Amino acid sequence: MGNEQKLDRIALERVAKVFQAFSDATRLAILQELKPGPSGVGELVERVGGSQGNISKQLQILAETGFIRREKKGNQVFYSIEDDSIFDMCNVVCSKLNRESRGKASFVFEI
Amino acid sequence: MGNEQKLDRIALERVAKVFQAFSDATRLAILQELKPGPSGVGELVERVGGSQGNISKQLQILAETGFIRREKKGNQVFYSIEDDSIFDMCNVVCSKLNRESRGKASFVFEI
DNA sequence: CTCGTATATTCCAATATACGAATATGCCGA
DNA sequence: TCGGCATATTCGTATATTGGAATATACGAG
């Protein structure tokens, strides 16, 4: 379709907001834990660390991007990856960081 | 290589910092303007808007990610895309946003 | 060297973000 | 309905970010 039209400010802000959701280490840690499969909030609190309230808040931010799904099951709430392409993005970044740190201890950046 | 090892906090913070660089509308606007080819700071100030100082600062932040190149040519400084995969990431986000707003006015999110 | 242009940096105010603690809400079982 | 567990929300604080204005630096022309 070769759609080369430029995005206006509003559109750019919407894109920016998605990147912003992935711009925090705690939220990336949550994504890492969700990669193998769905997880409840309590489980994530244990595995990621930090207060329950904070993990809950970060989950909301992630869910708002549409890449993460929220699902109530009785008493608890399960979150899961809705769209794997989030990991594609992470891997683009990881590859870049790996290329830059070549020569140094080969740090593994694949999420 | 199937490298499934989890990233530690430090690594996650480095990844987060890259996403953060792309989490601002002004910086995305700059990327948009750089897509067709290299550009000097002054030209970007005109096309993106805002103060010269601010554009210069945002360019630094972008350059630190390694996706943008900085090159001095005599009196002025040209910035250019060093790694196109930044646009791959943008398009992942854009596609997502397009899918979500289907039914509404088909907003074009391809940078 | 001096001047003018181009870019970078510093300083400041406004706003946004991350986080824990405390509290509120929702939902199940008894 | 009540108690208890799981999750969400509110509040306050420390810190970060954005952006403009002013200033500093770099560099070429003359």
PDB file of C-alpha atoms in Angstrom, chain A residues 14-23 28 31 35 62 65-68 81 83-97 99 109-111, chain B residues 7 14-16 18-20 22-23 28 67 83 85-97 99:
ATOM      1  CA  ARG A  14      -0.414   7.340  20.632  1.00  0.00           C
ATOM      2  CA  VAL A  15       2.604   5.507  19.292  1.00  0.00           C
ATOM      3  CA  ALA A  16       4.797   7.122  21.921  1.00  0.00           C
ATOM      4  CA  LYS A  17       2.492   5.930  24.654  1.00  0.00           C
ATOM      5  CA  VAL A  18       2.965   2.321  23.624  1.00  0.00           C
ATOM      6  CA  PHE A  19       6.743   2.624  23.637  1.00  0.00           C
ATOM      7  CA  GLN A  20       6.438   4.275  26.992  1.00  0.00           C
ATOM      8  CA  ALA A  21       4.661   1.245  28.374  1.00  0.00           C
ATOM      9  CA  PHE A  22       7.734  -0.801  27.545  1.00  0.00           C
ATOM     10  CA  SER A  23      10.197   1.743  28.866  1.00  0.00           C
ATOM     11  CA  LEU A  28       9.769  -5.613  31.101  1.00  0.00           C
ATOM     12  CA  LEU A  31       6.657  -9.384  30.299  1.00  0.00           C
ATOM     13  CA  LYS A  35       6.333 -15.134  28.147  1.00  0.00           C
ATOM     14  CA  LEU A  62       0.787  -2.997  29.958  1.00  0.00           C
ATOM     15  CA  THR A  65      -1.257  -1.218  25.080  1.00  0.00           C
ATOM     16  CA  GLY A  66      -3.345  -4.092  23.789  1.00  0.00           C
ATOM     17  CA  PHE A  67      -0.353  -6.410  23.760  1.00  0.00           C
ATOM     18  CA  ILE A  68      -1.364  -7.909  27.099  1.00  0.00           C
ATOM     19  CA  ILE A  81       0.589 -12.119  26.221  1.00  0.00           C
ATOM     20  CA  ASP A  83       0.391 -10.317  20.873  1.00  0.00           C
ATOM     21  CA  ASP A  84       3.833 -11.900  20.620  1.00  0.00           C
ATOM     22  CA  SER A  85       5.167  -9.136  18.456  1.00  0.00           C
ATOM     23  CA  ILE A  86       6.072  -7.329  21.639  1.00  0.00           C
ATOM     24  CA  PHE A  87       8.929  -9.798  21.877  1.00  0.00           C
ATOM     25  CA  ASP A  88       9.934  -9.064  18.321  1.00  0.00           C
ATOM     26  CA  MET A  89      10.388  -5.480  19.385  1.00  0.00           C
ATOM     27  CA  CYS A  90      12.337  -6.488  22.451  1.00  0.00           C
ATOM     28  CA  ASN A  91      14.590  -8.612  20.326  1.00  0.00           C
ATOM     29  CA  VAL A  92      15.321  -5.772  17.953  1.00  0.00           C
ATOM     30  CA  VAL A  93      16.517  -3.787  20.934  1.00  0.00           C
ATOM     31  CA  CYS A  94      18.365  -6.741  22.408  1.00  0.00           C
ATOM     32  CA  SER A  95      20.181  -7.450  19.174  1.00  0.00           C
ATOM     33  CA  LYS A  96      21.238  -3.847  18.976  1.00  0.00           C
ATOM     34  CA  LEU A  97      22.572  -3.900  22.512  1.00  0.00           C
ATOM     35  CA  ARG A  99      26.038  -5.741  18.752  1.00  0.00           C
ATOM     36  CA  PHE A 109      19.767  -9.848  25.830  1.00  0.00           C
ATOM     37  CA  GLU A 110      17.186 -12.173  24.336  1.00  0.00           C
ATOM     38  CA  ILE A 111      13.991 -11.936  26.312  1.00  0.00           C
TER      39      ILE A 111
ATOM     40  CA  LEU B   7      17.562 -10.793  31.773  1.00  0.00           C
ATOM     41  CA  ARG B  14      19.245  -1.009  29.364  1.00  0.00           C
ATOM     42  CA  VAL B  15      16.441  -2.322  27.197  1.00  0.00           C
ATOM     43  CA  ALA B  16      13.978  -0.033  28.919  1.00  0.00           C
ATOM     44  CA  VAL B  18      15.992   2.306  24.473  1.00  0.00           C
ATOM     45  CA  PHE B  19      12.223   2.046  24.512  1.00  0.00           C
ATOM     46  CA  GLN B  20      12.177   5.209  26.517  1.00  0.00           C
ATOM     47  CA  PHE B  22      11.183   6.236  21.449  1.00  0.00           C
ATOM     48  CA  SER B  23       8.468   7.098  23.932  1.00  0.00           C
ATOM     49  CA  LEU B  28       9.184  10.165  16.920  1.00  0.00           C
ATOM     50  CA  PHE B  67      19.851   3.648  16.068  1.00  0.00           C
ATOM     51  CA  ASP B  83      19.560   1.167  11.837  1.00  0.00           C
ATOM     52  CA  SER B  85      14.915  -1.674  12.415  1.00  0.00           C
ATOM     53  CA  ILE B  86      13.666   1.211  14.481  1.00  0.00           C
ATOM     54  CA  PHE B  87      10.965   1.542  11.849  1.00  0.00           C
ATOM     55  CA  ASP B  88      10.174  -2.135  12.118  1.00  0.00           C
ATOM     56  CA  MET B  89       9.411  -1.502  15.770  1.00  0.00           C
ATOM     57  CA  CYS B  90       7.297   1.523  14.952  1.00  0.00           C
ATOM     58  CA  ASN B  91       5.358  -0.494  12.441  1.00  0.00           C
ATOM     59  CA  VAL B  92       4.621  -3.205  14.951  1.00  0.00           C
ATOM     60  CA  VAL B  93       3.079  -0.561  17.152  1.00  0.00           C
ATOM     61  CA  CYS B  94       1.319   1.130  14.249  1.00  0.00           C
ATOM     62  CA  SER B  95      -0.203  -2.129  13.070  1.00  0.00           C
ATOM     63  CA  LYS B  96      -1.479  -2.775  16.534  1.00  0.00           C
ATOM     64  CA  LEU B  97      -3.062   0.641  16.780  1.00  0.00           C
ATOM     65  CA  ARG B  99      -6.118  -3.087  14.297  1.00  0.00           C
TER      66      ARG B  99
END
